[in-house]
Short mmCIF file of C-alpha atoms in Angstrom, two decimals:
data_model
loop_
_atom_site.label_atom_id
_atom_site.label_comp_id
_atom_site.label_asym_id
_atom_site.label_seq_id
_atom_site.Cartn_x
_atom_site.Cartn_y
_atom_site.Cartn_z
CA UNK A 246 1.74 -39.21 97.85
CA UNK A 247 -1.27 -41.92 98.20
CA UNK A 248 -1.61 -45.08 96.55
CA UNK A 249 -4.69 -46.68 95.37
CA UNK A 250 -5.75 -50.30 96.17
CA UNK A 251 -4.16 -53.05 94.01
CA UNK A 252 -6.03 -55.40 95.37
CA UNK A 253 -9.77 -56.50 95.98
CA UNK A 254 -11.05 -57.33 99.87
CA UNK A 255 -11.65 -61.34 98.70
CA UNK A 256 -7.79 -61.02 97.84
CA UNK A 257 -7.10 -59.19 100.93
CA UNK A 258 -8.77 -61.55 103.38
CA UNK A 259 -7.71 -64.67 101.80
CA UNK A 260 -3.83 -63.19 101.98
CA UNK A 261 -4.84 -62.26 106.07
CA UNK A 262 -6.05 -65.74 106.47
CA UNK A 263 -2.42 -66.74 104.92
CA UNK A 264 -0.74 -64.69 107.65
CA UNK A 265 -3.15 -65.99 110.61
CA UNK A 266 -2.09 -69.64 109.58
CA UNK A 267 1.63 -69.13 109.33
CA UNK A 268 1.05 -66.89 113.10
CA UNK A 269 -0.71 -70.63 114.42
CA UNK A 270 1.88 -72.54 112.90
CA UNK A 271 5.09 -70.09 114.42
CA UNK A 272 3.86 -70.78 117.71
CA UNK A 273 3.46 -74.40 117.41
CA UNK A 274 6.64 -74.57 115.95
CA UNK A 275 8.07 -72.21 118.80
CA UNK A 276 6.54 -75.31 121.61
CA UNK A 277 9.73 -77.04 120.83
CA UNK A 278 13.54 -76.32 120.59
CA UNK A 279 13.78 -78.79 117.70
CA UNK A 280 11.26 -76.42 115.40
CA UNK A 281 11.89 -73.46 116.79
CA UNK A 282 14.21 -72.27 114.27
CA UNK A 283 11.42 -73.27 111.27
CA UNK A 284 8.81 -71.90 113.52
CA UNK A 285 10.32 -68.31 114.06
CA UNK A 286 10.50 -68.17 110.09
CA UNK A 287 7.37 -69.30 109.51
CA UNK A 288 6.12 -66.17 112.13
CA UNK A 289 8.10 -63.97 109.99
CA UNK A 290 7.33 -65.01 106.71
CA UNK A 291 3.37 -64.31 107.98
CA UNK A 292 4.48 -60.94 108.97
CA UNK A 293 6.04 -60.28 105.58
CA UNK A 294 2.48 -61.50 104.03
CA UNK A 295 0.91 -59.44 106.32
CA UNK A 296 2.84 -56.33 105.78
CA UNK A 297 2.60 -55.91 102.38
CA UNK A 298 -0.77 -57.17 101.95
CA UNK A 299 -1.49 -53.45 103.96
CA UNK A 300 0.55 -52.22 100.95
CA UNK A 301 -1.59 -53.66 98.28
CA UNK A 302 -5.02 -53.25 99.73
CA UNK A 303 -5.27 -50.07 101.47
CA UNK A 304 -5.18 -46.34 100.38
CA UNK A 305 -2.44 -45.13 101.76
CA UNK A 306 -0.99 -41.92 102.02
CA UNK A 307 2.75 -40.36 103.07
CA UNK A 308 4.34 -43.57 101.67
CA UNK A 309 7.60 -41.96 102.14
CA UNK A 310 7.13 -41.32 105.09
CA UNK A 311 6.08 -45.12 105.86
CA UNK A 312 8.97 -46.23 104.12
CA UNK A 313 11.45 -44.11 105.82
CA UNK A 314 10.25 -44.98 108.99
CA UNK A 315 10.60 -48.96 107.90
CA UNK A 316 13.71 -48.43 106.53
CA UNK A 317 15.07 -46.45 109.90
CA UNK A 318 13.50 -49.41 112.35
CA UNK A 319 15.41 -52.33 110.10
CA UNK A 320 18.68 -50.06 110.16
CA UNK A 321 18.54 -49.93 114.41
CA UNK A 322 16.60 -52.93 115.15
CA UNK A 323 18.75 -55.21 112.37
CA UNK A 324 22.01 -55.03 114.00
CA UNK A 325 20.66 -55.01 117.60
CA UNK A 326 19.15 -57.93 117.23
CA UNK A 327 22.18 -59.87 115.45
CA UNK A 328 24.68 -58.17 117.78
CA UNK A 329 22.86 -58.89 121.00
CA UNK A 330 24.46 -61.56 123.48
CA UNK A 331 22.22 -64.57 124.91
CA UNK A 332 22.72 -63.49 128.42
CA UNK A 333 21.08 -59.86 127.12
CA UNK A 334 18.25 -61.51 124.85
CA UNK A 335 15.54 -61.11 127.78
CA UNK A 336 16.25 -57.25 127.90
CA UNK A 337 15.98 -57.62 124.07
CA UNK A 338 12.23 -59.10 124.48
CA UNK A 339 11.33 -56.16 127.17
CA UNK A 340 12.40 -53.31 124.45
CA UNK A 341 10.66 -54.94 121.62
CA UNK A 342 7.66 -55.94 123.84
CA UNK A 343 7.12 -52.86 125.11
CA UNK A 344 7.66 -51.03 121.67
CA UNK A 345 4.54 -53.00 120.45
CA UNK A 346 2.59 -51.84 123.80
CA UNK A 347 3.88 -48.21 122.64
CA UNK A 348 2.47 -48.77 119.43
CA UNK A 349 -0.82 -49.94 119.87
CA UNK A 350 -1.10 -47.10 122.53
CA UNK A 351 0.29 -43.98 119.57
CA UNK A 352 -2.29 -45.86 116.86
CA UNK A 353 -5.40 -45.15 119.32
CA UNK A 354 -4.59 -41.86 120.69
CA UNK A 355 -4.14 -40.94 116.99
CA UNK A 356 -7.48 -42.88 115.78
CA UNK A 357 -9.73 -40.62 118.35
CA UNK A 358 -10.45 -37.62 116.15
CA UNK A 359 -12.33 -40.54 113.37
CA UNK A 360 -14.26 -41.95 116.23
CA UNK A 361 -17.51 -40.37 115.91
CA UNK A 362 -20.88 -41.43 114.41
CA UNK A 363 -22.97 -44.04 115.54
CA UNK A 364 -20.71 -46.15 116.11
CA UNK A 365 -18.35 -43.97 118.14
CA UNK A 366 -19.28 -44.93 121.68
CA UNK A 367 -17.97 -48.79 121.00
CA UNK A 368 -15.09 -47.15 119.13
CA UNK A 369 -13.82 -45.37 121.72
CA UNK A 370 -14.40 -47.76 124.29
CA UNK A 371 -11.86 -49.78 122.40
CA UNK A 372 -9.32 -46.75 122.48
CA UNK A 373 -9.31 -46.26 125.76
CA UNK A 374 -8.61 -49.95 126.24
CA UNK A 375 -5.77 -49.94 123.94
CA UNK A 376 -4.36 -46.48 125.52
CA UNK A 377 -4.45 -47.91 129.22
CA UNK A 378 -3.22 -51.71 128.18
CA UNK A 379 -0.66 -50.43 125.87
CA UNK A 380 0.91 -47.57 128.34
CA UNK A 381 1.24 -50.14 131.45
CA UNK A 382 2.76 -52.56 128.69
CA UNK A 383 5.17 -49.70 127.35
CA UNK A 384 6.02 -48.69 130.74
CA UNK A 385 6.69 -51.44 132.64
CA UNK A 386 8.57 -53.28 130.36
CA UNK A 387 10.83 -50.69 129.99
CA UNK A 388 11.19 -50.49 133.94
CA UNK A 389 11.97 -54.96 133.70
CA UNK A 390 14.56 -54.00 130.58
CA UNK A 391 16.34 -51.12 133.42
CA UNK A 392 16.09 -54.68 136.24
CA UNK A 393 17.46 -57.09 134.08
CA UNK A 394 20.28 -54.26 132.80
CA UNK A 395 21.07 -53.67 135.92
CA UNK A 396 20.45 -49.82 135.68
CA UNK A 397 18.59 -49.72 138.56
CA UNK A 398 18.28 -52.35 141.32
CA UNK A 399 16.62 -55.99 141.15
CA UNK A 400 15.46 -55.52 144.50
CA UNK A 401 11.81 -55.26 145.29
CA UNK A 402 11.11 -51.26 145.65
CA UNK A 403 8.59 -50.03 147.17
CA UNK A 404 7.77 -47.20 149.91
CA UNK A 405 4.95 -46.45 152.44
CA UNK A 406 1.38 -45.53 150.34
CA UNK A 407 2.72 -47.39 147.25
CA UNK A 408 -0.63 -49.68 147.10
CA UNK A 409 -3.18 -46.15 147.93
CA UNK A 410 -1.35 -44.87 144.80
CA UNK A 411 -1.74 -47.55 142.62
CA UNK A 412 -5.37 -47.66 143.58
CA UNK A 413 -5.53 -43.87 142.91
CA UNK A 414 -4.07 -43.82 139.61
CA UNK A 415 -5.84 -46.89 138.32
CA UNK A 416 -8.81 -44.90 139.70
CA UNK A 417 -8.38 -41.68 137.89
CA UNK A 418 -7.81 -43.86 134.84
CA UNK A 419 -10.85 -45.31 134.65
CA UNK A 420 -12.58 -42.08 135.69
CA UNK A 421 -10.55 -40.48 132.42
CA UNK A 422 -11.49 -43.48 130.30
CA UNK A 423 -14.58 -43.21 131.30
CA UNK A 424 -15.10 -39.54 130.62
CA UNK A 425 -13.56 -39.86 126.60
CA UNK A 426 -15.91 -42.68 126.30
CA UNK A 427 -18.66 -40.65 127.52
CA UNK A 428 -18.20 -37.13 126.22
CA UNK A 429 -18.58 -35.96 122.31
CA UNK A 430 -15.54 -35.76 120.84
CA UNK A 431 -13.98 -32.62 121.58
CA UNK A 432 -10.51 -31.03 122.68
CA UNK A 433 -11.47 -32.14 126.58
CA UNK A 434 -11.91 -35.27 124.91
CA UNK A 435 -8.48 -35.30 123.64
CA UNK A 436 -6.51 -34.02 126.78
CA UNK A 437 -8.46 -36.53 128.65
CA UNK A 438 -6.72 -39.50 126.48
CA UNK A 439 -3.82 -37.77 126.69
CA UNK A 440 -3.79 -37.98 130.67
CA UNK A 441 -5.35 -41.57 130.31
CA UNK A 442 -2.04 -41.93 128.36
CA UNK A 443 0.42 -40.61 130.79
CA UNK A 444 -1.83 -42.56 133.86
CA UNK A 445 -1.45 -45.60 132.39
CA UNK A 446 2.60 -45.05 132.01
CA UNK A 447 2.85 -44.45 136.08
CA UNK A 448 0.48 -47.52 136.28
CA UNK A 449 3.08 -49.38 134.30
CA UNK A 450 6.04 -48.23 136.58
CA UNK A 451 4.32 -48.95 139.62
CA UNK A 452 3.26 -52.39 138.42
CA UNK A 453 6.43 -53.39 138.05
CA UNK A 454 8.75 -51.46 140.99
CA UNK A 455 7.61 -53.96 143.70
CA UNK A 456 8.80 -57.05 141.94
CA UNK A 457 11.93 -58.56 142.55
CA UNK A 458 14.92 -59.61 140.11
CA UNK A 459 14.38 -63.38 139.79
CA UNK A 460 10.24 -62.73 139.52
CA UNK A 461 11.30 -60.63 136.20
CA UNK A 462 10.84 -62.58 133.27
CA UNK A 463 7.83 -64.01 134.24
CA UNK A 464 6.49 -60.06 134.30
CA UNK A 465 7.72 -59.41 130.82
CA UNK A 466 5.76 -62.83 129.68
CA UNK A 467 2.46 -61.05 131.51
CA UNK A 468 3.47 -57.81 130.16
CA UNK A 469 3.63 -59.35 126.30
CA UNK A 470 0.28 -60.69 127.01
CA UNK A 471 -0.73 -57.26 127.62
CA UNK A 472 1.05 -56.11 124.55
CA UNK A 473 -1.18 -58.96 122.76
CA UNK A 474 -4.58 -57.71 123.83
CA UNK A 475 -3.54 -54.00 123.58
CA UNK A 476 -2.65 -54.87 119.85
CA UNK A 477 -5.85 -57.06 119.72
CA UNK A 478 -7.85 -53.92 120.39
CA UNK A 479 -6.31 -51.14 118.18
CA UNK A 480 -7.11 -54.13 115.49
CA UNK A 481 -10.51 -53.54 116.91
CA UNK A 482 -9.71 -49.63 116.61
CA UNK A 483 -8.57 -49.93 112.92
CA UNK A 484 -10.94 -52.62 111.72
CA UNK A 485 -8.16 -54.74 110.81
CA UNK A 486 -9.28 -58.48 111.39
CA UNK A 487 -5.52 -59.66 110.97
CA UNK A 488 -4.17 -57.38 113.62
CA UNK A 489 -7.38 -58.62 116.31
CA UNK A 490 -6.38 -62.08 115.47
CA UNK A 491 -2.58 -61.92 115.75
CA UNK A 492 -3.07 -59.70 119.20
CA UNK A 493 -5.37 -62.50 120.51
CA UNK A 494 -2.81 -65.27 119.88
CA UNK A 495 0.11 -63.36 121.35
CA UNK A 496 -2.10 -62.53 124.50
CA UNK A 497 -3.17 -65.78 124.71
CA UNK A 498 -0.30 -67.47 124.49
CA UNK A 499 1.65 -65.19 126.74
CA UNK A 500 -1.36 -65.73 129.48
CA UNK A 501 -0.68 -69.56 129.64
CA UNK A 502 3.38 -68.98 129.66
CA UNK A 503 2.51 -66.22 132.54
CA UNK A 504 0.86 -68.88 134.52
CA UNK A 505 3.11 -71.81 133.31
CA UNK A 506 6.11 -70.36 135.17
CA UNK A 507 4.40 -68.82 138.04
CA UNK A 508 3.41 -72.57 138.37
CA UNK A 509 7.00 -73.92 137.96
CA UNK A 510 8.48 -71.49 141.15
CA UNK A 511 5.46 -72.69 143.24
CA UNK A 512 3.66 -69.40 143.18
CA UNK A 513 1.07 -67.72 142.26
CA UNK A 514 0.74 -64.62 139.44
CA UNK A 515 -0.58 -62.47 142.16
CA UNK A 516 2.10 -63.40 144.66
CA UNK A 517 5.10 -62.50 142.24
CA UNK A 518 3.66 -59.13 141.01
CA UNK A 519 2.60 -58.05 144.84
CA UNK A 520 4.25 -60.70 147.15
CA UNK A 521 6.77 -57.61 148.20
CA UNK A 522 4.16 -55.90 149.96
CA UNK A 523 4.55 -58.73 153.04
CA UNK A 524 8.12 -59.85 152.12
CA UNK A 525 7.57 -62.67 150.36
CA UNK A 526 9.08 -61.69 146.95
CA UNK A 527 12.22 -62.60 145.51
CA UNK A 528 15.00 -60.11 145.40
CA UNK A 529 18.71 -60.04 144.50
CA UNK A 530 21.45 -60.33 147.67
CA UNK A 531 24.81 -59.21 147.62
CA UNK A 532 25.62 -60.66 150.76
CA UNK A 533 28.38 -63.36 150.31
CA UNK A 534 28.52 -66.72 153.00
CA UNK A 535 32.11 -67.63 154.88
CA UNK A 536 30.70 -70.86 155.87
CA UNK A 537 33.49 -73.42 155.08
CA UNK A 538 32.94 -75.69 151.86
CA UNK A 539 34.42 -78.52 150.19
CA UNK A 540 36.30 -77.12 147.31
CA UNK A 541 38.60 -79.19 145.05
CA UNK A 542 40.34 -78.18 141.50
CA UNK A 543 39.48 -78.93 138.02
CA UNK A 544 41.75 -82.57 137.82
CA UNK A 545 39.83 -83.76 140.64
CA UNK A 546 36.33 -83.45 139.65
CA UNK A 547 37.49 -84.72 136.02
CA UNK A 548 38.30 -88.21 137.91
CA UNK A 549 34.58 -87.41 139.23
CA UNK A 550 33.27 -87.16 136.11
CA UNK A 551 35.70 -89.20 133.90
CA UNK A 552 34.62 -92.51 135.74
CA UNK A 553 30.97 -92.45 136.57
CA UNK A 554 28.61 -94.19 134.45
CA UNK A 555 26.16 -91.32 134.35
CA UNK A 556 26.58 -87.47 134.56
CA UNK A 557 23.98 -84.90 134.89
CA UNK A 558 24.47 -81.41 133.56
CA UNK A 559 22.44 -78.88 135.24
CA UNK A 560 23.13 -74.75 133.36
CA UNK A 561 21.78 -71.77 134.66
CA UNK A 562 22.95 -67.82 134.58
CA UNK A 563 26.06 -68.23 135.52
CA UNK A 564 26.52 -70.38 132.30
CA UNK A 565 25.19 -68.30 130.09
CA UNK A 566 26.75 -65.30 131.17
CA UNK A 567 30.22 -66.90 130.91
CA UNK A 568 29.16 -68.24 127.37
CA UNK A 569 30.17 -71.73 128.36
CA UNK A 570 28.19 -73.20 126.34
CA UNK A 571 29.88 -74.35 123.63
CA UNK A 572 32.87 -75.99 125.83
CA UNK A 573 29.83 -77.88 128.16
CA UNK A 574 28.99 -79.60 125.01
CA UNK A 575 32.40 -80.59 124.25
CA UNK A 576 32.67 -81.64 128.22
CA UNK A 577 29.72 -83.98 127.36
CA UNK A 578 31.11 -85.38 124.09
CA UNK A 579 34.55 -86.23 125.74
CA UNK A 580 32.65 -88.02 128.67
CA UNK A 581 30.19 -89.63 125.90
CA UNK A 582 33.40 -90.84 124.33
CA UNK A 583 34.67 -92.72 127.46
CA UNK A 584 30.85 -94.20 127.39
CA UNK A 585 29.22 -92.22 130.20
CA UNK A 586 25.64 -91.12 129.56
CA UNK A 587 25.36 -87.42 129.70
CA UNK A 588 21.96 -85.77 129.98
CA UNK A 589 21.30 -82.20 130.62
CA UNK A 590 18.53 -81.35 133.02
CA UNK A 591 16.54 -77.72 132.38
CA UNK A 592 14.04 -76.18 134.76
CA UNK A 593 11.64 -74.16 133.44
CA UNK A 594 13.14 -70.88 135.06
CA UNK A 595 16.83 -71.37 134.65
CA UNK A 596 18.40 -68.13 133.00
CA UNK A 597 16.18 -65.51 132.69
CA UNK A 598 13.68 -66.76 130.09
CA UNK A 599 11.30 -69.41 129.13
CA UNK A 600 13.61 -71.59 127.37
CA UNK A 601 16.80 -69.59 127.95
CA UNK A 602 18.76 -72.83 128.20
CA UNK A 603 17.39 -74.54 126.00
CA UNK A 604 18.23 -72.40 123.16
CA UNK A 605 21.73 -71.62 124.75
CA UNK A 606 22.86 -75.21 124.49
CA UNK A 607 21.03 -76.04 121.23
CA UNK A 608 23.72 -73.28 119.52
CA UNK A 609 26.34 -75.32 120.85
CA UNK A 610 24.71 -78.05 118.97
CA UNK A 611 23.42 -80.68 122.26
CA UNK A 612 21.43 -82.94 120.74
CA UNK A 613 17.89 -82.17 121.76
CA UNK A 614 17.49 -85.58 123.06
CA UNK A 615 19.85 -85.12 125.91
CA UNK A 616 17.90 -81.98 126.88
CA UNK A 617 15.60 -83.51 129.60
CA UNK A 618 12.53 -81.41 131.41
CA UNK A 619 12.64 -81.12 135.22
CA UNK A 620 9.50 -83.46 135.11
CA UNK A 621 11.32 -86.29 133.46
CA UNK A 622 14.48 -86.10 134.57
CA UNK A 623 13.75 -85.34 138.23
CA UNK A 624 13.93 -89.53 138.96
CA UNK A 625 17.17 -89.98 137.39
CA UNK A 626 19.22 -88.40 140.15
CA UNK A 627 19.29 -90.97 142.34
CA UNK A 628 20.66 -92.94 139.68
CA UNK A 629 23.22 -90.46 138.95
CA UNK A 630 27.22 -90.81 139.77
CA UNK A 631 27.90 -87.10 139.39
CA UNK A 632 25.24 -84.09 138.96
CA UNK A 633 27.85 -80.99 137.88
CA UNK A 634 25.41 -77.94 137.79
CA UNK A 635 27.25 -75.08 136.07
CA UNK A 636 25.98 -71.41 137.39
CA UNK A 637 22.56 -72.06 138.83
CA UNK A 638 21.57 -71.77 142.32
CA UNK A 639 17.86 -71.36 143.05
CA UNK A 640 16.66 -73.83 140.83
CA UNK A 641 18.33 -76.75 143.11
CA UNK A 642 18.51 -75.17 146.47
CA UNK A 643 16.38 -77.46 148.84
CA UNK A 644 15.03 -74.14 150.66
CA UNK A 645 12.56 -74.77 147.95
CA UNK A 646 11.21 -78.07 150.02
CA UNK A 647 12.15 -77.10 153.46
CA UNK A 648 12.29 -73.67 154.99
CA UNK A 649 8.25 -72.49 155.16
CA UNK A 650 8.87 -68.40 154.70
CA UNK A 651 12.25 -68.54 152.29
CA UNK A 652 10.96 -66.87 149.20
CA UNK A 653 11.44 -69.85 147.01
CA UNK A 654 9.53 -72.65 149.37
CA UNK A 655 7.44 -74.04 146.90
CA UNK A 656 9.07 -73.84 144.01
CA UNK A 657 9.89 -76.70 142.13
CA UNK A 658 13.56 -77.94 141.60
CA UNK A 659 15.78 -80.30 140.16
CA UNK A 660 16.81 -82.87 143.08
CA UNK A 661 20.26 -82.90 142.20
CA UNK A 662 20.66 -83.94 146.07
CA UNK A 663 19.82 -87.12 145.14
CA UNK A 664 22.87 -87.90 142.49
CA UNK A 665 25.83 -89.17 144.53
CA UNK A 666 27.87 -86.64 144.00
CA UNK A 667 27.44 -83.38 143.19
CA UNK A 668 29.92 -80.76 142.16
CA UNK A 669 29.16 -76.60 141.42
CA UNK A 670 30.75 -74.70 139.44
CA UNK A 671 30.46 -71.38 141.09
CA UNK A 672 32.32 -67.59 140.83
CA UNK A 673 31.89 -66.99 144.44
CA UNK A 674 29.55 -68.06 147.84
CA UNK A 675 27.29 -64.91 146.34
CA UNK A 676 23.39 -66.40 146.86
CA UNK A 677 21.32 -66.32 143.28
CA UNK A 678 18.49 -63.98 143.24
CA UNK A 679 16.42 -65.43 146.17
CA UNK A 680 19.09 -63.71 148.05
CA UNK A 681 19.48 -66.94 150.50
CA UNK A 682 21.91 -69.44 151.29
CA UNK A 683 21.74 -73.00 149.16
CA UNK A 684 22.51 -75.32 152.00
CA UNK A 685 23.41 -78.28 149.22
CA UNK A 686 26.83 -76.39 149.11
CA UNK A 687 27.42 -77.70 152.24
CA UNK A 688 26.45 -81.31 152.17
CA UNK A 689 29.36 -83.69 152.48
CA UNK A 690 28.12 -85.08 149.16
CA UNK A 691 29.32 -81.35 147.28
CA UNK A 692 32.41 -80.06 146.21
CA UNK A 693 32.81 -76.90 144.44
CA UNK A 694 35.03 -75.43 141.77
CA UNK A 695 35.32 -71.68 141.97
CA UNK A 696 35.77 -69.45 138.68
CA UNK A 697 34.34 -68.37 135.82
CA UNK A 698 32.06 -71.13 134.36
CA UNK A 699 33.67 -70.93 130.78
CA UNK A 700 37.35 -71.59 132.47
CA UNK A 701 36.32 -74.16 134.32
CA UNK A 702 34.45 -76.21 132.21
CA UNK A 703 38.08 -76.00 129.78
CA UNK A 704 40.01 -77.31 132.33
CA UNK A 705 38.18 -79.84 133.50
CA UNK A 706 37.97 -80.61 130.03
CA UNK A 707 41.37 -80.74 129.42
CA UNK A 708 42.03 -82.88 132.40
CA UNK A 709 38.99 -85.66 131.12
CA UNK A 710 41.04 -85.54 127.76
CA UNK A 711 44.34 -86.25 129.82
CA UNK A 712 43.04 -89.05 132.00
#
């Protein structure tokens, strides 16, 4: 079954240029919690535009086919996405990122038997790109979704000759490229971008093997920039203009969040994705401290809280694994009801995402306002009667400032050192992903309240109700 074009190209490229705009406008609108709702439906409104523009304009044939294969992603990827908890939505951006890396990869290994003519060399060139980018993409973000699953370990892994065989498969890679590029199209032609194929998915393990747990998500932001310019070039491949534009802005804008967190842990790009190699990445510990802490219950640090005149709120993991959320808000209304101010301070790297937190604590409805940047609400600790951080670790461990060698120095973090009291709500001693000790735990300054985040916060919540 084909189906002819309903549309002319001056129809088609003003309807692309529709879809480009509302693309530029998602990801302006995605810059801030407070539009990121608006921009995500902007982004998918584009797609919509996009997709059936393809419908109108273009010749296609096996529309069943198409459909059925539409109508079979919506019915798996529908309920995932719906069902899917917050703690799990990283693993949820691996899949889906490298599905689109898979993609572009299929699209140019099947486009290789049209690229001939005159124009074949440049053609080809472009489908080797998108075969290579597109594999490593596919590959190792499925190898960050097994990390972050816990299916395999978080630790760094690597063994003796892992760096010669990088260098030897990226080699024979670029000698198959190469070869398909230069050859007339043939069936060598085809193995050979078949084995450029497979190369590029042991590239794509071996990227990602030798980076540790807490280095993660800023590997799936570099590895959706390489989904971005992998789709970029099969637009190239297909001579579809939106598709080019669309990849560009994903890889783009998945370059500048690669470095923007690289920046906010104090490292480099290169350091996280091969800083195992001398045993400086990060990696998960399952080693537990019995050094002797303050500890106190939950009616005691509700007199803490319940008479200060300013409380911090710092969430990480551990909050959003024990979907606390909702009853930290409530914790900050009932102090904002005795006339404390409550702010909550976010680092860039809390969770396991870009803006993990952020969008955890704007479903419990926080205001926006009270979610403060590290940057702005750094100089308000010292200020502060009581900083309660609720499941994070690294992000405030002082390491970061003053042990040269730990595998966070460098890293940015919230000072909650400075507030005059601080209080953690922790499960156990267990060290965060760093896999090192936080030595604020032990400042006379701390007290800790051990349990599950969630339970805690509701009975320290029930004893700020009762004072």
């Amino acid at each position: 079954m084909t189906a002819s074009a309903v549309i002319d190209p001056t129809w088609t490229a003003l309807l692309y240029l529709v879809a480009a705009v509302c693309f530029i406008l998602a990801l302006k609108g995605l810059s801030s919690p407070k539009h990121a709702r608006r921009g995500n439906a902007v982004g998918a409104l584009g797609a919509v535009v996009a997709l059936v523009t393809v419908f109108l304009s273009s010749r296609l044939e096996n529309i069943p086919w198409i459909l059925g294969a539409i109508a079979v992603g919506a019915a798996i990827a529908a309920p995932v996405a719906r069902r899917v908890k917050m703690t799990q939505m990283p693993q949820l951006v691996a899949l889906f990122n490298g599905v689109g890396g898979g993609a572009a990869a299929l699209v140019a290994l099947l486009e290789l038997p049209h690229a001939g003519g005159p124009d074949g060399g440049w053609m080809r060139l472009a489908i080797v790109f998108t075969l290579l980018i597109g594999a490593v993409s596919f590959a190792g973000s499925a190898v960050t979704f097994a990390k972050l699953q816990e299916l395999m370990t978080t630790r760094p892994v690597t063994f003796l000759g892992l760096p010669v065989l990088m260098g030897a498969v990226l080699l024979a890679a670029l000698i198959a490229a190469g070869a398909v590029v230069a050859l007339p199209l043939s069936g060598t032609s085809a193995t050979l971008a078949v084995v450029l194929l497979a190369l590029g998915l042991v590239a794509g393990v071996l990227l990602v093997l030798p980076v540790g747990g807490a280095d993660v998500p800023i590997v799936i932001s570099l590895l959706n920039a390489f989904t971005g310019i992998a789709v970029a070039a099969s637009g190239l491949v297909l001579g579809n203009v939106l598709l080019v534009v669309a990849g560009t802005l994903v890889g783009a804008s998945g370059t500048i969040l690669t470095r923007l967190m690289a920046a906010a842990m104090g490292r480099s790009v290169t350091h996280i994705m091969f800083g195992a190699f001398q045993g400086g990445s990060t990696a998960g510990s399952t080693s537990v401290s019995d050094r002797p802490v303050r500890s106190s219950n939950a009616e005691d640090v509700a007199v803490l809280l319940g008479y200060a005149q300013k409380v911090i709120i710092v969430p990480g993991y551990g909050l959003a694994v024990a979907q606390g959320q909702h009853t930290a808000a409530e914790l900050a209304q009932a102090l904002e009801a005795r006339g404390i101010d409550v702010e909550f301070a976010i680092h860039p790297v809390a969770g396991r995402m870009p803006g993990h937190m952020n969008v955890l604590l704007a479903e419990a409805n926080v205001p926006y306002e009270s979610l403060k940047e590290m940057s702005e609400i750094n100089g308000e600790f010292r200020q502060t009667d009581v900083a309660l951080v609720v499941g994070a670790n690294d992000v405030v461990n002082p390491a970061a400032k003053s042990t040269p060698g730990s595998p966070i120095y460098g890293m940015p973090i919230l000072e909650v050192g400075d507030a005059r009291q601080v209080v953690f709500l922790k499960r156990s001693m267990r060290p965060g992903f760093a896999g090192i000790e936080n030595e604020l735990l032990y400042e006379p300054q701390t007290t800790l309240l051990f349990g599950d985040a969630k339970d805690s916060l509701a009975k320290v919540l029930t004893a700020v109700k009762a004072l």
